[in-house]
Amino acid sequence: MADIQTHEYDVLIIGAGGAGLSAAVVAAAAGVKVGVVCKSLLGKAHTVMAEGGVAAAMANVDDRDSWRVHFADTMRGGQYLNNPRMAELHAQEAPDRVRELEKWGALFDRTPDGRILQRNFGGHAYPRLAHVGDRTGLEMIRTLQDHGIHSGMEVHMEVTCTRLLKDGNRCTGVFAYDREKGRFRVFKAGAVVLATGGVGRAYEINSNSWEYTGDGHVLAYDAGAELQDMEFLQFHPTGMVWPPSVRGILVTEGVRGEGGVLRNKDGKRFMFDNIPDNYKAQTASDEEEGWRYTQGDKRARRPPELLTRDHVARMINREVKEGRGSPHGGVFLDIAWIKPRVPGGAEHIRKKLPGMYHQFKELAELDITEMPMEIGPTTHYMMGGVRVDADSQMSSVPGLFAAGECGAGLHGANRLGGNSLSDLLVFGQRAGQFAVEYAKKNGRGKVSEDEVKKASEAALAPFSRSGGKGENAFQIQGELQKMMQAKVGIIRSPGEVQEAIGEIAQLKKRGQAVVVEGNREYNPGWHTALDLHNLLTVSEAIARAALERKESRGAQTREDAPGKDPEWGKVNLIVKKGDDGQMQIRREPIAPMRPDLKAIIEEIG
Amino acid sequence: MAGKKTTFEVYRGDAKGGARQSYETEVGEGMVVLDVLHQIQREQAPDLAIRWNCKAGKCGSCSAEVNGKPRLTCMTRCSSLDLDQPVRVEPMRTFPLIRDLVTDVSWNYEVKKKIKKFKPRAPDAPDGTWRMDQKDVERVQEFRKCIECFLCQDVCHVLRDHHKHAEFAGPRFFIYTAALEMHPLDSENDRLTDLRERDGLGYCNITKCCTDVCPEHITITDNGIIPLKERVVDDHWDPLTGLVNLVFGRPKG
């Protein structure tokens, strides 16, 4: 292919957020040739949006914390559908990964004795989140970026991958295009690491950037890899709801960690109304105890605002549905109320939550030190993803690895806040290490000319269709987002989900008729047309898995089956492309937990 | 909700040339300029090239010039503009144009790569890490708020009007260097010479335009560039300090 630029690497990483850069840094340090392909400019990936912090049981603030408690918290939060080995590795290795960032220049907020400060967060028993105000993600990505550019990795910015290339069963490269000129690229590699993030753009109200179109999920799926837990999509309880143009933008859980409370239109702290049994013993019995907890009183139990995200999102949803919401369809999140209770008052709030102060001031003309915020659930994070080996992060396709949000296993049915940034660091690094090992053992593979030809024809198809009554890619994307929001949202009914599956099939057909105007140079219409395949495929996976799991657990809430069913607690759902090209779904029994890990759960609860 | 009919004049073109093109569109409540651009893209010009990511002022991708002023389009509320007049949206002028509102900012990445990386001193706490005071950390945290939108580079006349890209690193990389130099753990000694000889710190005549446009409100000149200039002067011109440094090594902090 004369007009296609070809690059060769030992390890190729797709995505340059926290997971991708962690993988790249460790792989480059191992001395192999490393390439990074990212859809945006370096340093812009969605990790920058992470606010609250990175969870790591360093016990700097509360010495009762340990990896064992972090492990138990993560498993409880995930309703025991997590891969226990991943939860174990994650809890054990996160502190070292955080300290590694400090070694590379990250500057976390400090305790009075000069160590890394840790804050409270939903579902974590002790203050555990290392943070930098409310811009922890930016600190993390910048640290990895600034360290990485001196490590020898080569970065290809604004390049999008559309297909994985294989040699037999093994993944040996990718097909991609660059945004600037629309030229095609082929990357050959000994091992490929997917670190592409999530799928939030399948929904109308979401906290995600345009990049979050499920690329890694679908690249892997199309290459024959298995996906798991796709029914578990996290709706973050607190997104902005007003004005309309900012609907969905994240409001950090750190607001609640610092003492912010949720109220309905009557001023009531409704979170006290319904506390799940398995969290009762850990939850404050009144407002005063909750307040003391946020201020570091070790004898106090956490306020119900800091219960897990799935529960808080459902409770907000209920208030709104039953007519007790705020004027624009949310509820109130109030941090201003703490002013008389903290030294410094408004200044204290601005210092602890500078990003939130700024965000509301600029986008909603609201001063959070004076007024409560209006917030509501927003599509935030995909627990489901590529099924991987816990230790190595390799998928069911040899040579193909996945880490971070596009991988699955650590979070089970619901992710705890702060466990995402630590996930990126721990499993990004592991994926990088094991990808190096694989590439060294197996060498660089071949890619087939025929596959490259097919991939380039598919990418160009939207230009070659005749005009006339062509479809508009933005229109289809918009319709999909509205439909998923309405029919496969927080509360799911089998009838609606079934309809959604039918509508996805229709939209797929229309997607085949998209016509693109203009040329190949930096053409968003074309890019959106190519992203549609991914969005539609992940949407189908979410809907099919949501329909199959006939119970409510974690982020999956079924209207027709409100409770947990112990039988469903024994299986993960696996999605795979069948030989006929149709989506297959099966139940995979969860392997029995190792006795020593089981003992931790029994002891800590 | 009735929107206000407004004219947006958006630059369309590439490296070979182009012109502003008018689009009539409705501006609804709370909309920012980036929302309007997306609306135009969706309804009238699907091939309009825009660079954006987070739409929350955190990633620094959507930089452009709104009515001639360097801004993040995602943080520029339409209600802050005079909508009775056409609103002009143009690409950053300091960087080569790729297409429409998207510019080639790769030069910035090249500049950063040349700056000597963070070099921590040996850990000195019993647990093999470091202790740092919150107040020492805060001074540097201000600079680390930078989202690399490059608006400061865009507005800086040394780059914008005098095109000194080859011999001037620009405000972004002065505060990047300042963050390294003032980092409580850093032990690299050679950046000051680079600032003077390679990065053209002397070209900056402290007009503070960079501080004015910074969406993160970093006091680039007063807190970053001026202290660096002082350090460079001390380092290079003060004979006594020079002698002390020669004998005892250069102090840090």
PDB file of N, CA and C in Angstrom, chain B residues 64-95:
ATOM      1  N   ALA B  64      -9.274  29.604  20.862  1.00  0.00           N
ATOM      2  CA  ALA B  64      -9.482  30.342  19.612  1.00  0.00           C
ATOM      3  C   ALA B  64      -9.542  31.820  19.965  1.00  0.00           C
ATOM      4  N   GLU B  65      -9.811  32.654  18.971  1.00  0.00           N
ATOM      5  CA  GLU B  65      -9.917  34.084  19.251  1.00  0.00           C
ATOM      6  C   GLU B  65     -11.350  34.534  19.020  1.00  0.00           C
ATOM      7  N   VAL B  66     -11.986  34.986  20.076  1.00  0.00           N
ATOM      8  CA  VAL B  66     -13.375  35.418  20.000  1.00  0.00           C
ATOM      9  C   VAL B  66     -13.383  36.944  20.027  1.00  0.00           C
ATOM     10  N   ASN B  67     -13.909  37.523  18.981  1.00  0.00           N
ATOM     11  CA  ASN B  67     -13.852  38.985  18.802  1.00  0.00           C
ATOM     12  C   ASN B  67     -12.434  39.498  19.035  1.00  0.00           C
ATOM     13  N   GLY B  68     -11.470  38.750  18.543  1.00  0.00           N
ATOM     14  CA  GLY B  68     -10.076  39.167  18.591  1.00  0.00           C
ATOM     15  C   GLY B  68      -9.341  38.833  19.874  1.00  0.00           C
ATOM     16  N   LYS B  69     -10.069  38.278  20.862  1.00  0.00           N
ATOM     17  CA  LYS B  69      -9.425  37.988  22.134  1.00  0.00           C
ATOM     18  C   LYS B  69      -9.198  36.487  22.305  1.00  0.00           C
ATOM     19  N   PRO B  70      -7.973  36.093  22.686  1.00  0.00           N
ATOM     20  CA  PRO B  70      -7.715  34.660  22.896  1.00  0.00           C
ATOM     21  C   PRO B  70      -8.561  34.116  24.046  1.00  0.00           C
ATOM     22  N   ARG B  71      -9.352  33.090  23.776  1.00  0.00           N
ATOM     23  CA  ARG B  71     -10.279  32.553  24.771  1.00  0.00           C
ATOM     24  C   ARG B  71     -10.405  31.038  24.621  1.00  0.00           C
ATOM     25  N   LEU B  72     -10.816  30.388  25.712  1.00  0.00           N
ATOM     26  CA  LEU B  72     -11.317  29.019  25.584  1.00  0.00           C
ATOM     27  C   LEU B  72     -12.765  29.161  25.128  1.00  0.00           C
ATOM     28  N   THR B  73     -13.131  28.558  24.004  1.00  0.00           N
ATOM     29  CA  THR B  73     -14.501  28.757  23.526  1.00  0.00           C
ATOM     30  C   THR B  73     -15.508  28.073  24.451  1.00  0.00           C
ATOM     31  N   CYS B  74     -15.062  27.054  25.191  1.00  0.00           N
ATOM     32  CA  CYS B  74     -15.997  26.353  26.081  1.00  0.00           C
ATOM     33  C   CYS B  74     -16.293  27.141  27.344  1.00  0.00           C
ATOM     34  N   MET B  75     -15.488  28.161  27.626  1.00  0.00           N
ATOM     35  CA  MET B  75     -15.711  28.937  28.848  1.00  0.00           C
ATOM     36  C   MET B  75     -16.134  30.367  28.521  1.00  0.00           C
ATOM     37  N   THR B  76     -16.437  30.610  27.256  1.00  0.00           N
ATOM     38  CA  THR B  76     -16.872  31.953  26.873  1.00  0.00           C
ATOM     39  C   THR B  76     -18.382  31.956  26.723  1.00  0.00           C
ATOM     40  N   ARG B  77     -19.043  32.487  27.719  1.00  0.00           N
ATOM     41  CA  ARG B  77     -20.504  32.510  27.672  1.00  0.00           C
ATOM     42  C   ARG B  77     -20.996  33.539  26.669  1.00  0.00           C
ATOM     43  N   CYS B  78     -21.977  33.152  25.882  1.00  0.00           N
ATOM     44  CA  CYS B  78     -22.498  34.077  24.873  1.00  0.00           C
ATOM     45  C   CYS B  78     -23.097  35.309  25.539  1.00  0.00           C
ATOM     46  N   SER B  79     -23.622  35.127  26.753  1.00  0.00           N
ATOM     47  CA  SER B  79     -24.230  36.277  27.432  1.00  0.00           C
ATOM     48  C   SER B  79     -23.198  37.349  27.786  1.00  0.00           C
ATOM     49  N   SER B  80     -21.906  36.996  27.690  1.00  0.00           N
ATOM     50  CA  SER B  80     -20.873  37.996  27.978  1.00  0.00           C
ATOM     51  C   SER B  80     -20.497  38.777  26.715  1.00  0.00           C
ATOM     52  N   LEU B  81     -21.108  38.410  25.580  1.00  0.00           N
ATOM     53  CA  LEU B  81     -20.766  39.060  24.307  1.00  0.00           C
ATOM     54  C   LEU B  81     -21.928  39.929  23.843  1.00  0.00           C
ATOM     55  N   ASP B  82     -21.636  40.907  23.003  1.00  0.00           N
ATOM     56  CA  ASP B  82     -22.685  41.738  22.412  1.00  0.00           C
ATOM     57  C   ASP B  82     -23.267  40.976  21.218  1.00  0.00           C
ATOM     58  N   LEU B  83     -24.448  40.406  21.409  1.00  0.00           N
ATOM     59  CA  LEU B  83     -25.006  39.543  20.363  1.00  0.00           C
ATOM     60  C   LEU B  83     -25.764  40.338  19.297  1.00  0.00           C
ATOM     61  N   ASP B  84     -25.843  41.638  19.467  1.00  0.00           N
ATOM     62  CA  ASP B  84     -26.444  42.456  18.411  1.00  0.00           C
ATOM     63  C   ASP B  84     -25.455  42.680  17.271  1.00  0.00           C
ATOM     64  N   GLN B  85     -24.201  42.459  17.599  1.00  0.00           N
ATOM     65  CA  GLN B  85     -23.158  42.539  16.571  1.00  0.00           C
ATOM     66  C   GLN B  85     -22.754  41.122  16.188  1.00  0.00           C
ATOM     67  N   PRO B  86     -22.238  40.943  14.964  1.00  0.00           N
ATOM     68  CA  PRO B  86     -21.720  39.614  14.615  1.00  0.00           C
ATOM     69  C   PRO B  86     -20.569  39.240  15.560  1.00  0.00           C
ATOM     70  N   VAL B  87     -20.538  37.979  15.968  1.00  0.00           N
ATOM     71  CA  VAL B  87     -19.452  37.492  16.825  1.00  0.00           C
ATOM     72  C   VAL B  87     -18.397  36.854  15.928  1.00  0.00           C
ATOM     73  N   ARG B  88     -17.163  37.333  16.040  1.00  0.00           N
ATOM     74  CA  ARG B  88     -16.071  36.794  15.207  1.00  0.00           C
ATOM     75  C   ARG B  88     -15.361  35.660  15.951  1.00  0.00           C
ATOM     76  N   VAL B  89     -15.208  34.512  15.308  1.00  0.00           N
ATOM     77  CA  VAL B  89     -14.433  33.421  15.902  1.00  0.00           C
ATOM     78  C   VAL B  89     -13.337  33.031  14.913  1.00  0.00           C
ATOM     79  N   GLU B  90     -12.095  33.165  15.361  1.00  0.00           N
ATOM     80  CA  GLU B  90     -10.963  32.897  14.469  1.00  0.00           C
ATOM     81  C   GLU B  90      -9.934  32.010  15.170  1.00  0.00           C
ATOM     82  N   PRO B  91      -9.096  31.341  14.376  1.00  0.00           N
ATOM     83  CA  PRO B  91      -8.082  30.476  14.996  1.00  0.00           C
ATOM     84  C   PRO B  91      -7.004  31.309  15.687  1.00  0.00           C
ATOM     85  N   MET B  92      -6.257  30.682  16.586  1.00  0.00           N
ATOM     86  CA  MET B  92      -5.119  31.359  17.211  1.00  0.00           C
ATOM     87  C   MET B  92      -4.151  31.768  16.098  1.00  0.00           C
ATOM     88  N   ARG B  93      -3.662  32.999  16.189  1.00  0.00           N
ATOM     89  CA  ARG B  93      -2.885  33.538  15.078  1.00  0.00           C
ATOM     90  C   ARG B  93      -1.403  33.182  15.162  1.00  0.00           C
ATOM     91  N   THR B  94      -0.958  32.813  16.348  1.00  0.00           N
ATOM     92  CA  THR B  94       0.472  32.590  16.545  1.00  0.00           C
ATOM     93  C   THR B  94       0.978  31.264  15.972  1.00  0.00           C
ATOM     94  N   PHE B  95       0.032  30.366  15.699  1.00  0.00           N
ATOM     95  CA  PHE B  95       0.435  29.035  15.222  1.00  0.00           C
ATOM     96  C   PHE B  95      -0.056  28.806  13.788  1.00  0.00           C
TER      97      PHE B  95
END
